[in-house]
mmCIF file with all atom_site columns, C-alpha atoms in Angstrom:
data_model
loop_
_atom_site.group_PDB
_atom_site.id
_atom_site.type_symbol
_atom_site.label_atom_id
_atom_site.label_alt_id
_atom_site.label_comp_id
_atom_site.label_asym_id
_atom_site.label_entity_id
_atom_site.label_seq_id
_atom_site.pdbx_PDB_ins_code
_atom_site.Cartn_x
_atom_site.Cartn_y
_atom_site.Cartn_z
_atom_site.occupancy
_atom_site.B_iso_or_equiv
_atom_site.pdbx_formal_charge
_atom_site.auth_seq_id
_atom_site.auth_comp_id
_atom_site.auth_asym_id
_atom_site.auth_atom_id
_atom_site.pdbx_PDB_model_num
ATOM 1   C CA . MET T 1 1   ? -0.879  -2.723  18.723  1.00 91.00 ? 184 MET T CA 1
ATOM 2   C CA . ARG T 1 2   ? 2.560   -1.364  18.991  1.00 92.00 ? 185 ARG T CA 1
ATOM 3   C CA . GLU T 1 3   ? 4.095   -4.098  21.099  1.00 94.00 ? 186 GLU T CA 1
ATOM 4   C CA . ILE T 1 4   ? 2.451   -7.026  19.415  1.00 94.00 ? 187 ILE T CA 1
ATOM 5   C CA . ALA T 1 5   ? 3.348   -6.399  15.973  1.00 95.00 ? 188 ALA T CA 1
ATOM 6   C CA . LEU T 1 6   ? 7.184   -5.868  16.963  1.00 94.00 ? 189 LEU T CA 1
ATOM 7   C CA . VAL T 1 7   ? 7.191   -9.220  18.873  1.00 94.00 ? 190 VAL T CA 1
ATOM 8   C CA . TYR T 1 8   ? 5.526   -11.063 15.711  1.00 95.00 ? 191 TYR T CA 1
ATOM 9   C CA . LEU T 1 9   ? 7.511   -9.515  13.641  1.00 95.00 ? 192 LEU T CA 1
ATOM 10  C CA . ASP T 1 10  ? 10.682  -10.513 15.554  1.00 94.00 ? 193 ASP T CA 1
ATOM 11  C CA . ARG T 1 11  ? 9.634   -13.907 16.026  1.00 93.00 ? 194 ARG T CA 1
ATOM 12  C CA . SER T 1 12  ? 7.823   -14.337 12.205  1.00 93.00 ? 195 SER T CA 1
ATOM 13  C CA . GLY T 1 13  ? 12.034  -13.731 11.198  1.00 93.00 ? 196 GLY T CA 1
ATOM 14  C CA . GLY T 1 14  ? 9.835   -10.319 9.057   1.00 93.00 ? 197 GLY T CA 1
ATOM 15  C CA . LEU T 1 15  ? 12.193  -8.232  11.514  1.00 93.00 ? 198 LEU T CA 1
ATOM 16  C CA . GLN T 1 16  ? 15.489  -9.506  10.021  1.00 94.00 ? 199 GLN T CA 1
ATOM 17  C CA . LYS T 1 17  ? 14.122  -9.533  6.850   1.00 95.00 ? 200 LYS T CA 1
ATOM 18  C CA . PHE T 1 18  ? 13.117  -5.450  7.258   1.00 96.00 ? 201 PHE T CA 1
ATOM 19  C CA . VAL T 1 19  ? 16.849  -4.985  8.464   1.00 95.00 ? 202 VAL T CA 1
ATOM 20  C CA . HIS T 1 20  ? 18.774  -6.436  5.499   1.00 95.00 ? 203 HIS T CA 1
ATOM 21  C CA . ASP T 1 21  ? 16.539  -4.223  3.516   1.00 95.00 ? 204 ASP T CA 1
ATOM 22  C CA . CYS T 1 22  ? 17.493  -1.106  5.842   1.00 95.00 ? 205 CYS T CA 1
ATOM 23  C CA . LYS T 1 23  ? 21.173  -2.331  5.739   1.00 94.00 ? 206 LYS T CA 1
ATOM 24  C CA . LYS T 1 24  ? 21.499  -2.482  0.998   1.00 93.00 ? 207 LYS T CA 1
ATOM 25  C CA . TYR T 1 25  ? 19.371  1.434   1.772   1.00 93.00 ? 208 TYR T CA 1
ATOM 26  C CA . ASN T 1 26  ? 21.553  2.368   4.399   1.00 92.00 ? 209 ASN T CA 1
ATOM 27  C CA . ASP T 1 27  ? 24.179  1.555   1.695   1.00 91.00 ? 210 ASP T CA 1
ATOM 28  C CA . SER T 1 28  ? 23.486  3.708   -0.716  1.00 86.00 ? 211 SER T CA 1
ATOM 29  C CA . LYS T 1 29  ? 23.617  6.606   1.184   1.00 78.00 ? 212 LYS T CA 1
ATOM 30  C CA . GLN T 1 30  ? 21.785  7.707   -1.268  1.00 83.00 ? 213 GLN T CA 1
ATOM 31  C CA . SER T 1 31  ? 18.614  9.527   0.805   1.00 83.00 ? 214 SER T CA 1
ATOM 32  C CA . TYR T 1 32  ? 14.681  8.678   -0.501  1.00 88.00 ? 215 TYR T CA 1
ATOM 33  C CA . ALA T 1 33  ? 11.254  10.799  -0.778  1.00 90.00 ? 216 ALA T CA 1
ATOM 34  C CA . VAL T 1 34  ? 10.579  7.010   1.229   1.00 92.00 ? 217 VAL T CA 1
ATOM 35  C CA . TYR T 1 35  ? 11.564  3.987   2.446   1.00 94.00 ? 218 TYR T CA 1
ATOM 36  C CA . ARG T 1 36  ? 9.466   1.438   0.714   1.00 93.00 ? 219 ARG T CA 1
ATOM 37  C CA . PHE T 1 37  ? 8.392   -2.732  2.995   1.00 95.00 ? 220 PHE T CA 1
ATOM 38  C CA . THR T 1 38  ? 7.015   -4.885  2.249   1.00 94.00 ? 221 THR T CA 1
ATOM 39  C CA . ILE T 1 39  ? 6.053   -6.772  5.274   1.00 95.00 ? 222 ILE T CA 1
ATOM 40  C CA . SER T 1 40  ? 5.312   -10.383 4.672   1.00 95.00 ? 223 SER T CA 1
ATOM 41  C CA . ILE T 1 41  ? 1.425   -11.083 6.681   1.00 94.00 ? 224 ILE T CA 1
ATOM 42  C CA . ASN T 1 42  ? -0.022  -13.966 8.438   1.00 95.00 ? 225 ASN T CA 1
ATOM 43  C CA . PRO T 1 43  ? -3.805  -12.852 9.537   1.00 93.00 ? 226 PRO T CA 1
ATOM 44  C CA . SER T 1 44  ? -4.121  -16.474 11.422  1.00 92.00 ? 227 SER T CA 1
ATOM 45  C CA . ASP T 1 45  ? -0.281  -16.500 13.543  1.00 94.00 ? 228 ASP T CA 1
ATOM 46  C CA . ILE T 1 46  ? -1.441  -12.306 14.570  1.00 94.00 ? 229 ILE T CA 1
ATOM 47  C CA . THR T 1 47  ? -4.558  -13.280 15.730  1.00 93.00 ? 230 THR T CA 1
ATOM 48  C CA . GLU T 1 48  ? -3.549  -15.545 18.049  1.00 93.00 ? 231 GLU T CA 1
ATOM 49  C CA . LEU T 1 49  ? -1.197  -12.798 19.583  1.00 93.00 ? 232 LEU T CA 1
ATOM 50  C CA . ASP T 1 50  ? -3.989  -9.780  19.549  1.00 94.00 ? 233 ASP T CA 1
ATOM 51  C CA . ALA T 1 51  ? -7.515  -10.377 17.841  1.00 94.00 ? 234 ALA T CA 1
ATOM 52  C CA . THR T 1 52  ? -7.506  -6.797  17.914  1.00 94.00 ? 235 THR T CA 1
ATOM 53  C CA . LEU T 1 53  ? -4.778  -6.396  15.998  1.00 94.00 ? 236 LEU T CA 1
ATOM 54  C CA . GLY T 1 54  ? -5.571  -9.547  13.589  1.00 93.00 ? 237 GLY T CA 1
ATOM 55  C CA . ASN T 1 55  ? -8.543  -7.862  12.990  1.00 93.00 ? 238 ASN T CA 1
ATOM 56  C CA . TYR T 1 56  ? -6.984  -4.193  12.034  1.00 92.00 ? 239 TYR T CA 1
ATOM 57  C CA . ILE T 1 57  ? -4.952  -5.968  9.315   1.00 94.00 ? 240 ILE T CA 1
ATOM 58  C CA . LEU T 1 58  ? -8.264  -7.971  8.409   1.00 93.00 ? 241 LEU T CA 1
ATOM 59  C CA . HIS T 1 59  ? -10.365 -5.324  8.004   1.00 91.00 ? 242 HIS T CA 1
ATOM 60  C CA . LYS T 1 60  ? -8.981  -1.718  7.942   1.00 92.00 ? 243 LYS T CA 1
ATOM 61  C CA . PRO T 1 61  ? -4.927  -2.378  6.623   1.00 92.00 ? 244 PRO T CA 1
ATOM 62  C CA . ILE T 1 62  ? -4.537  0.872   5.868   1.00 91.00 ? 245 ILE T CA 1
ATOM 63  C CA . GLN T 1 63  ? -4.397  2.146   9.387   1.00 92.00 ? 246 GLN T CA 1
ATOM 64  C CA . ALA T 1 64  ? -2.681  -1.480  9.737   1.00 94.00 ? 247 ALA T CA 1
ATOM 65  C CA . ALA T 1 65  ? 0.300   0.028   8.166   1.00 94.00 ? 248 ALA T CA 1
ATOM 66  C CA . GLN T 1 66  ? 0.800   3.082   9.984   1.00 95.00 ? 249 GLN T CA 1
ATOM 67  C CA . ILE T 1 67  ? 1.076   0.878   13.380  1.00 96.00 ? 250 ILE T CA 1
ATOM 68  C CA . PHE T 1 68  ? 3.814   -1.024  11.753  1.00 96.00 ? 251 PHE T CA 1
ATOM 69  C CA . GLN T 1 69  ? 5.272   2.062   10.143  1.00 96.00 ? 252 GLN T CA 1
ATOM 70  C CA . SER T 1 70  ? 5.305   3.622   13.176  1.00 96.00 ? 253 SER T CA 1
ATOM 71  C CA . VAL T 1 71  ? 7.297   0.534   14.685  1.00 96.00 ? 254 VAL T CA 1
ATOM 72  C CA . CYS T 1 72  ? 9.588   0.693   11.609  1.00 96.00 ? 255 CYS T CA 1
ATOM 73  C CA . PHE T 1 73  ? 10.822  3.977   11.954  1.00 96.00 ? 256 PHE T CA 1
ATOM 74  C CA . ILE T 1 74  ? 11.040  3.150   15.727  1.00 96.00 ? 257 ILE T CA 1
ATOM 75  C CA . ALA T 1 75  ? 12.738  0.543   15.485  1.00 95.00 ? 258 ALA T CA 1
ATOM 76  C CA . ILE T 1 76  ? 15.377  2.209   12.170  1.00 96.00 ? 259 ILE T CA 1
ATOM 77  C CA . LYS T 1 77  ? 16.205  5.502   15.142  1.00 95.00 ? 260 LYS T CA 1
ATOM 78  C CA . THR T 1 78  ? 16.949  3.280   17.970  1.00 94.00 ? 261 THR T CA 1
ATOM 79  C CA . LEU T 1 79  ? 19.722  0.993   16.153  1.00 93.00 ? 262 LEU T CA 1
ATOM 80  C CA . SER T 1 80  ? 20.580  3.769   13.500  1.00 94.00 ? 263 SER T CA 1
ATOM 81  C CA . LEU T 1 81  ? 19.070  1.381   10.472  1.00 95.00 ? 264 LEU T CA 1
ATOM 82  C CA . ILE T 1 82  ? 18.869  4.315   7.546   1.00 94.00 ? 265 ILE T CA 1
ATOM 83  C CA . GLU T 1 83  ? 20.972  6.892   8.773   1.00 91.00 ? 266 GLU T CA 1
ATOM 84  C CA . GLN T 1 84  ? 19.506  9.233   5.799   1.00 90.00 ? 267 GLN T CA 1
ATOM 85  C CA . LEU T 1 85  ? 16.331  8.733   7.049   1.00 92.00 ? 268 LEU T CA 1
ATOM 86  C CA . GLN T 1 86  ? 14.607  12.676  9.706   1.00 91.00 ? 269 GLN T CA 1
ATOM 87  C CA . THR T 1 87  ? 10.700  11.654  10.046  1.00 92.00 ? 270 THR T CA 1
ATOM 88  C CA . GLU T 1 88  ? 7.867   8.868   10.046  1.00 94.00 ? 271 GLU T CA 1
ATOM 89  C CA . ALA T 1 89  ? 6.614   9.519   7.136   1.00 92.00 ? 272 ALA T CA 1
ATOM 90  C CA . GLN T 1 90  ? 9.183   9.067   4.944   1.00 94.00 ? 273 GLN T CA 1
ATOM 91  C CA . VAL T 1 91  ? 8.534   4.806   6.000   1.00 95.00 ? 274 VAL T CA 1
ATOM 92  C CA . GLY T 1 92  ? 5.969   3.318   3.162   1.00 93.00 ? 275 GLY T CA 1
ATOM 93  C CA . ILE T 1 93  ? 4.965   0.196   4.655   1.00 94.00 ? 276 ILE T CA 1
ATOM 94  C CA . LEU T 1 94  ? 2.808   -2.626  2.393   1.00 93.00 ? 277 LEU T CA 1
ATOM 95  C CA . LEU T 1 95  ? 1.094   -5.720  4.539   1.00 94.00 ? 278 LEU T CA 1
ATOM 96  C CA . LYS T 1 96  ? 0.929   -8.937  2.526   1.00 94.00 ? 279 LYS T CA 1
ATOM 97  C CA . PRO T 1 97  ? -1.374  -11.400 3.427   1.00 95.00 ? 280 PRO T CA 1
ATOM 98  C CA . THR T 1 98  ? -0.384  -14.502 3.297   1.00 94.00 ? 281 THR T CA 1
ATOM 99  C CA . HIS T 1 99  ? -3.737  -15.928 2.969   1.00 93.00 ? 282 HIS T CA 1
ATOM 100 C CA . LEU T 1 100 ? -7.455  -14.571 3.702   1.00 93.00 ? 283 LEU T CA 1
ATOM 101 C CA . PRO T 1 101 ? -10.474 -16.538 6.190   1.00 91.00 ? 284 PRO T CA 1
ATOM 102 C CA . PRO T 1 102 ? -11.710 -19.367 3.437   1.00 89.00 ? 285 PRO T CA 1
ATOM 103 C CA . LEU T 1 103 ? -14.694 -16.756 4.263   1.00 88.00 ? 286 LEU T CA 1
ATOM 104 C CA . PRO T 1 104 ? -17.740 -15.629 1.626   1.00 85.00 ? 287 PRO T CA 1
ATOM 105 C CA . SER T 1 105 ? -17.112 -12.775 2.722   1.00 83.00 ? 288 SER T CA 1
ATOM 106 C CA . TYR T 1 106 ? -13.651 -12.161 2.037   1.00 87.00 ? 289 TYR T CA 1
ATOM 107 C CA . ILE T 1 107 ? -13.964 -13.121 -1.408  1.00 85.00 ? 290 ILE T CA 1
ATOM 108 C CA . LEU T 1 108 ? -14.685 -10.785 -4.192  1.00 80.00 ? 291 LEU T CA 1
ATOM 109 C CA . SER T 1 109 ? -17.762 -11.513 -6.868  1.00 75.00 ? 292 SER T CA 1
ATOM 110 C CA . LEU T 1 110 ? -19.265 -9.477  -8.818  1.00 72.00 ? 293 LEU T CA 1
ATOM 111 C CA . SER T 1 111 ? -21.445 -11.316 -10.097 1.00 66.00 ? 294 SER T CA 1
ATOM 112 C CA . SER T 1 112 ? -23.394 -12.016 -7.013  1.00 68.00 ? 295 SER T CA 1
ATOM 113 C CA . PHE T 1 113 ? -25.698 -9.143  -4.859  1.00 59.00 ? 296 PHE T CA 1
ATOM 114 C CA . PRO T 1 114 ? -25.586 -6.942  -2.747  1.00 55.00 ? 297 PRO T CA 1
ATOM 115 C CA . PHE T 1 115 ? -22.286 -5.198  -3.949  1.00 62.00 ? 298 PHE T CA 1
ATOM 116 C CA . ASN T 1 116 ? -21.266 -4.232  -0.473  1.00 60.00 ? 299 ASN T CA 1
ATOM 117 C CA . TYR T 1 117 ? -17.958 -3.791  -1.212  1.00 60.00 ? 300 TYR T CA 1
ATOM 118 C CA . THR T 1 118 ? -17.406 -0.141  0.366   1.00 69.00 ? 301 THR T CA 1
ATOM 119 C CA . SER T 1 119 ? -14.170 -1.188  2.700   1.00 75.00 ? 302 SER T CA 1
ATOM 120 C CA . GLN T 1 120 ? -11.254 -0.420  1.722   1.00 80.00 ? 303 GLN T CA 1
ATOM 121 C CA . ARG T 1 121 ? -9.991  -3.495  2.723   1.00 85.00 ? 304 ARG T CA 1
ATOM 122 C CA . PHE T 1 122 ? -8.670  -7.092  2.032   1.00 88.00 ? 305 PHE T CA 1
ATOM 123 C CA . TYR T 1 123 ? -10.379 -9.308  -0.599  1.00 87.00 ? 306 TYR T CA 1
ATOM 124 C CA . MET T 1 124 ? -9.943  -12.590 -2.711  1.00 88.00 ? 307 MET T CA 1
ATOM 125 C CA . SER T 1 125 ? -11.428 -12.554 -6.238  1.00 85.00 ? 308 SER T CA 1
ATOM 126 C CA . GLU T 1 126 ? -10.999 -14.921 -8.998  1.00 85.00 ? 309 GLU T CA 1
ATOM 127 C CA . GLY T 1 127 ? -11.081 -14.465 -12.978 1.00 87.00 ? 310 GLY T CA 1
ATOM 128 C CA . ILE T 1 128 ? -9.651  -14.509 -16.221 1.00 90.00 ? 311 ILE T CA 1
ATOM 129 C CA . ALA T 1 129 ? -7.390  -12.444 -17.461 1.00 93.00 ? 312 ALA T CA 1
ATOM 130 C CA . ILE T 1 130 ? -8.597  -10.774 -21.495 1.00 92.00 ? 313 ILE T CA 1
ATOM 131 C CA . ALA T 1 131 ? -5.882  -8.451  -21.341 1.00 95.00 ? 314 ALA T CA 1
ATOM 132 C CA . MET T 1 132 ? -3.216  -6.845  -20.391 1.00 96.00 ? 315 MET T CA 1
ATOM 133 C CA . GLY T 1 133 ? -1.503  -3.402  -20.734 1.00 95.00 ? 316 GLY T CA 1
ATOM 134 C CA . THR T 1 134 ? 1.955   -2.204  -20.964 1.00 97.00 ? 317 THR T CA 1
ATOM 135 C CA . VAL T 1 135 ? 3.775   -1.837  -17.590 1.00 97.00 ? 318 VAL T CA 1
ATOM 136 C CA . ILE T 1 136 ? 4.534   2.197   -16.574 1.00 95.00 ? 319 ILE T CA 1
ATOM 137 C CA . LYS T 1 137 ? 5.600   4.071   -14.199 1.00 94.00 ? 320 LYS T CA 1
ATOM 138 C CA . TYR T 1 138 ? 3.957   5.655   -11.321 1.00 93.00 ? 321 TYR T CA 1
ATOM 139 C CA . THR T 1 139 ? 4.915   7.794   -8.661  1.00 92.00 ? 322 THR T CA 1
ATOM 140 C CA . GLN T 1 140 ? 4.943   5.784   -5.558  1.00 91.00 ? 323 GLN T CA 1
ATOM 141 C CA . GLY T 1 141 ? 6.599   8.857   -3.577  1.00 91.00 ? 324 GLY T CA 1
ATOM 142 C CA . ALA T 1 142 ? 7.666   12.876  -3.683  1.00 93.00 ? 325 ALA T CA 1
ATOM 143 C CA . ARG T 1 143 ? 8.743   14.805  -1.883  1.00 93.00 ? 326 ARG T CA 1
ATOM 144 C CA . PHE T 1 144 ? 6.948   18.691  -1.956  1.00 95.00 ? 327 PHE T CA 1
ATOM 145 C CA . LEU T 1 145 ? 9.646   21.804  -0.517  1.00 94.00 ? 328 LEU T CA 1
ATOM 146 C CA . CYS T 1 146 ? 7.998   25.677  0.158   1.00 95.00 ? 329 CYS T CA 1
ATOM 147 C CA . THR T 1 147 ? 8.454   28.554  -2.575  1.00 93.00 ? 330 THR T CA 1
ATOM 148 C CA . GLY T 1 148 ? 8.427   31.016  0.426   1.00 92.00 ? 331 GLY T CA 1
ATOM 149 C CA . GLU T 1 149 ? 12.016  32.236  0.976   1.00 88.00 ? 332 GLU T CA 1
ATOM 150 C CA . ILE T 1 150 ? 11.632  32.621  4.556   1.00 91.00 ? 333 ILE T CA 1
ATOM 151 C CA . CYS T 1 151 ? 9.774   29.683  5.632   1.00 93.00 ? 334 CYS T CA 1
ATOM 152 C CA . PRO T 1 152 ? 11.562  26.804  7.557   1.00 91.00 ? 335 PRO T CA 1
ATOM 153 C CA . PHE T 1 153 ? 10.138  24.611  4.797   1.00 93.00 ? 336 PHE T CA 1
ATOM 154 C CA . SER T 1 154 ? 11.310  25.494  2.043   1.00 91.00 ? 337 SER T CA 1
ATOM 155 C CA . GLU T 1 155 ? 14.637  23.962  2.249   1.00 85.00 ? 338 GLU T CA 1
ATOM 156 C CA . GLY T 1 156 ? 16.416  20.583  3.705   1.00 80.00 ? 339 GLY T CA 1
ATOM 157 C CA . CYS T 1 157 ? 13.571  19.244  5.907   1.00 85.00 ? 340 CYS T CA 1
ATOM 158 C CA . PHE T 1 158 ? 11.224  16.285  5.014   1.00 90.00 ? 341 PHE T CA 1
ATOM 159 C CA . ARG T 1 159 ? 8.076   18.333  6.281   1.00 89.00 ? 342 ARG T CA 1
ATOM 160 C CA . TYR T 1 160 ? 6.055   17.030  3.357   1.00 93.00 ? 343 TYR T CA 1
ATOM 161 C CA . ILE T 1 161 ? 6.326   14.025  2.054   1.00 92.00 ? 344 ILE T CA 1
ATOM 162 C CA . ARG T 1 162 ? 2.962   12.751  -0.489  1.00 91.00 ? 345 ARG T CA 1
ATOM 163 C CA . VAL T 1 163 ? 2.371   8.434   -0.182  1.00 91.00 ? 346 VAL T CA 1
ATOM 164 C CA . HIS T 1 164 ? 0.640   6.076   -2.963  1.00 90.00 ? 347 HIS T CA 1
ATOM 165 C CA . LEU T 1 165 ? -2.311  4.560   -0.486  1.00 85.00 ? 348 LEU T CA 1
ATOM 166 C CA . PRO T 1 166 ? -4.163  1.744   -2.171  1.00 82.00 ? 349 PRO T CA 1
ATOM 167 C CA . GLY T 1 167 ? -7.479  2.761   -3.960  1.00 80.00 ? 350 GLY T CA 1
ATOM 168 C CA . ALA T 1 168 ? -5.729  6.315   -4.871  1.00 84.00 ? 351 ALA T CA 1
ATOM 169 C CA . THR T 1 169 ? -5.750  8.348   -7.709  1.00 83.00 ? 352 THR T CA 1
ATOM 170 C CA . GLU T 1 170 ? -2.788  9.635   -8.911  1.00 83.00 ? 353 GLU T CA 1
ATOM 171 C CA . SER T 1 171 ? -3.529  13.320  -8.182  1.00 85.00 ? 354 SER T CA 1
ATOM 172 C CA . ALA T 1 172 ? -3.358  12.086  -5.130  1.00 87.00 ? 355 ALA T CA 1
ATOM 173 C CA . THR T 1 173 ? -0.558  12.049  -5.049  1.00 88.00 ? 356 THR T CA 1
ATOM 174 C CA . VAL T 1 174 ? 1.480   14.624  -7.322  1.00 90.00 ? 357 VAL T CA 1
ATOM 175 C CA . ARG T 1 175 ? -0.730  17.725  -7.742  1.00 87.00 ? 358 ARG T CA 1
ATOM 176 C CA . SER T 1 176 ? 0.519   21.803  -8.235  1.00 87.00 ? 359 SER T CA 1
ATOM 177 C CA . ASP T 1 177 ? -2.207  23.219  -5.731  1.00 91.00 ? 360 ASP T CA 1
ATOM 178 C CA . PHE T 1 178 ? -1.260  21.545  -2.207  1.00 93.00 ? 361 PHE T CA 1
ATOM 179 C CA . VAL T 1 179 ? -0.127  25.325  -0.083  1.00 94.00 ? 362 VAL T CA 1
ATOM 180 C CA . CYS T 1 180 ? 2.063   25.151  3.351   1.00 94.00 ? 363 CYS T CA 1
ATOM 181 C CA . SER T 1 181 ? 0.395   24.658  6.197   1.00 92.00 ? 364 SER T CA 1
ATOM 182 C CA . LEU T 1 182 ? 2.718   27.446  7.617   1.00 92.00 ? 365 LEU T CA 1
ATOM 183 C CA . CYS T 1 183 ? 2.623   30.762  5.390   1.00 94.00 ? 366 CYS T CA 1
ATOM 184 C CA . SER T 1 184 ? 0.557   28.732  3.455   1.00 92.00 ? 367 SER T CA 1
ATOM 185 C CA . SER T 1 185 ? 2.497   29.719  0.326   1.00 94.00 ? 368 SER T CA 1
ATOM 186 C CA . PRO T 1 186 ? 2.458   27.065  -2.532  1.00 94.00 ? 369 PRO T CA 1
ATOM 187 C CA . LEU T 1 187 ? 4.074   24.172  -2.546  1.00 95.00 ? 370 LEU T CA 1
ATOM 188 C CA . GLN T 1 188 ? 6.715   22.326  -4.862  1.00 94.00 ? 371 GLN T CA 1
ATOM 189 C CA . GLU T 1 189 ? 7.805   18.859  -5.536  1.00 93.00 ? 372 GLU T CA 1
ATOM 190 C CA . ASP T 1 190 ? 11.877  18.354  -5.334  1.00 92.00 ? 373 ASP T CA 1
ATOM 191 C CA . MET T 1 191 ? 11.857  16.634  -8.461  1.00 91.00 ? 374 MET T CA 1
ATOM 192 C CA . LYS T 1 192 ? 15.475  14.784  -7.310  1.00 90.00 ? 375 LYS T CA 1
ATOM 193 C CA . PHE T 1 193 ? 13.183  12.570  -4.817  1.00 90.00 ? 376 PHE T CA 1
ATOM 194 C CA . ARG T 1 194 ? 10.664  11.338  -6.681  1.00 90.00 ? 377 ARG T CA 1
ATOM 195 C CA . VAL T 1 195 ? 9.727   7.718   -6.106  1.00 90.00 ? 378 VAL T CA 1
ATOM 196 C CA . LEU T 1 196 ? 9.263   5.259   -9.031  1.00 92.00 ? 379 LEU T CA 1
ATOM 197 C CA . GLY T 1 197 ? 7.466   2.609   -9.216  1.00 92.00 ? 380 GLY T CA 1
ATOM 198 C CA . ASP T 1 198 ? 5.743   -0.193  -12.356 1.00 94.00 ? 381 ASP T CA 1
ATOM 199 C CA . LYS T 1 199 ? 2.414   -0.454  -12.740 1.00 94.00 ? 382 LYS T CA 1
ATOM 200 C CA . GLN T 1 200 ? 0.458   -2.534  -15.036 1.00 96.00 ? 383 GLN T CA 1
ATOM 201 C CA . ILE T 1 201 ? -3.938  -2.220  -15.831 1.00 96.00 ? 384 ILE T CA 1
ATOM 202 C CA . VAL T 1 202 ? -5.169  -5.576  -16.186 1.00 96.00 ? 385 VAL T CA 1
ATOM 203 C CA . GLU T 1 203 ? -9.086  -6.414  -17.542 1.00 95.00 ? 386 GLU T CA 1
ATOM 204 C CA . MET T 1 204 ? -10.658 -9.459  -16.130 1.00 92.00 ? 387 MET T CA 1
ATOM 205 C CA . ILE T 1 205 ? -14.013 -11.191 -15.566 1.00 88.00 ? 388 ILE T CA 1
ATOM 206 C CA . ASP T 1 206 ? -15.556 -13.750 -13.839 1.00 82.00 ? 389 ASP T CA 1
ATOM 207 C CA . VAL T 1 207 ? -14.470 -17.374 -14.361 1.00 81.00 ? 390 VAL T CA 1
ATOM 208 C CA . LYS T 1 208 ? -18.554 -17.722 -14.251 1.00 77.00 ? 391 LYS T CA 1
ATOM 209 C CA . VAL T 1 209 ? -18.481 -16.864 -17.883 1.00 77.00 ? 392 VAL T CA 1
ATOM 210 C CA . LEU T 1 210 ? -16.581 -20.486 -18.400 1.00 75.00 ? 393 LEU T CA 1
ATOM 211 C CA . ASN T 1 211 ? -20.056 -21.776 -18.253 1.00 71.00 ? 394 ASN T CA 1
ATOM 212 C CA . ALA T 1 212 ? -21.546 -19.335 -21.023 1.00 67.00 ? 395 ALA T CA 1
ATOM 213 C CA . LEU T 1 213 ? -18.877 -20.009 -23.320 1.00 66.00 ? 396 LEU T CA 1
ATOM 214 C CA . LYS T 1 214 ? -19.526 -23.583 -22.398 1.00 68.00 ? 397 LYS T CA 1
ATOM 215 C CA . GLY T 1 215 ? -22.628 -24.006 -23.654 1.00 64.00 ? 398 GLY T CA 1
ATOM 216 C CA . TYR T 1 216 ? -24.132 -24.499 -20.106 1.00 58.00 ? 399 TYR T CA 1
ATOM 217 C CA . SER T 1 217 ? -27.361 -23.011 -20.152 1.00 58.00 ? 400 SER T CA 1
ATOM 218 C CA . ASN T 1 218 ? -29.818 -21.972 -17.952 1.00 61.00 ? 401 ASN T CA 1
ATOM 219 C CA . ASP T 1 219 ? -32.599 -20.373 -20.431 1.00 58.00 ? 402 ASP T CA 1
ATOM 220 C CA . LYS T 1 220 ? -31.445 -16.375 -18.987 1.00 58.00 ? 403 LYS T CA 1
ATOM 221 C CA . SER T 1 221 ? -31.808 -15.297 -21.810 1.00 57.00 ? 404 SER T CA 1
ATOM 222 C CA . HIS T 1 222 ? -30.697 -11.600 -20.412 1.00 60.00 ? 405 HIS T CA 1
ATOM 223 C CA . PHE T 1 223 ? -27.319 -13.003 -19.132 1.00 61.00 ? 406 PHE T CA 1
ATOM 224 C CA . ARG T 1 224 ? -23.990 -11.140 -20.014 1.00 69.00 ? 407 ARG T CA 1
ATOM 225 C CA . SER T 1 225 ? -20.878 -10.836 -18.450 1.00 75.00 ? 408 SER T CA 1
ATOM 226 C CA . GLN T 1 226 ? -18.586 -7.546  -17.530 1.00 81.00 ? 409 GLN T CA 1
ATOM 227 C CA . THR T 1 227 ? -14.712 -7.168  -17.225 1.00 86.00 ? 410 THR T CA 1
ATOM 228 C CA . PHE T 1 228 ? -13.149 -5.646  -14.392 1.00 87.00 ? 411 PHE T CA 1
ATOM 229 C CA . THR T 1 229 ? -10.160 -3.694  -13.974 1.00 91.00 ? 412 THR T CA 1
ATOM 230 C CA . VAL T 1 230 ? -7.507  -4.255  -11.783 1.00 91.00 ? 413 VAL T CA 1
ATOM 231 C CA . PHE T 1 231 ? -4.317  -2.406  -10.900 1.00 92.00 ? 414 PHE T CA 1
ATOM 232 C CA . LEU T 1 232 ? -1.161  -3.998  -10.376 1.00 92.00 ? 415 LEU T CA 1
ATOM 233 C CA . ARG T 1 233 ? 1.550   -2.000  -8.262  1.00 89.00 ? 416 ARG T CA 1
#
């Protein structure tokens, strides 16, 4: 699937954009814990190339991002695109689909049953924003070092990289209870390499509530509406 991912990037122009993004990182001469790249994906085009990879992108986007992560890391090292990059864990990939199949199973509707939305895959959702919070910072990635004085992972390496994943809490990225897998000493974050991003919380409500606001009634005395929270990162 890595070969198919590389072919798609080449044909879609994504590889050229990726090289351009790498150049901006390399020109800065600054080392980052995580180098983030956004890759636009057309599910229909990539499914025609390889149905398995297309299914991964639609239903297992986190695993699919790991495939593109491996491809991008190999490209960076082969073409020497970012001199400061050391490990594959430092490559953060965000897959951004151009569209989703126009099928009911890809539409997230919180007003219909059953709520079978336990899988971590892409959904389309339509609603009305009724409240928006301020834009705040959150940790996209961080580097940790071992506190053991004689441990080889105590300085200069990028062995322990924490990257925020969709659906995870902030504490999953930055905590104080991580330990070294080699010597079991506590890990401490190297604050110089923390990568921050913008986050905004939006309260939304299903579009079907418009019928109630317009005065439509189906003699449902138990009718009520409930908001849901969306995290924009």
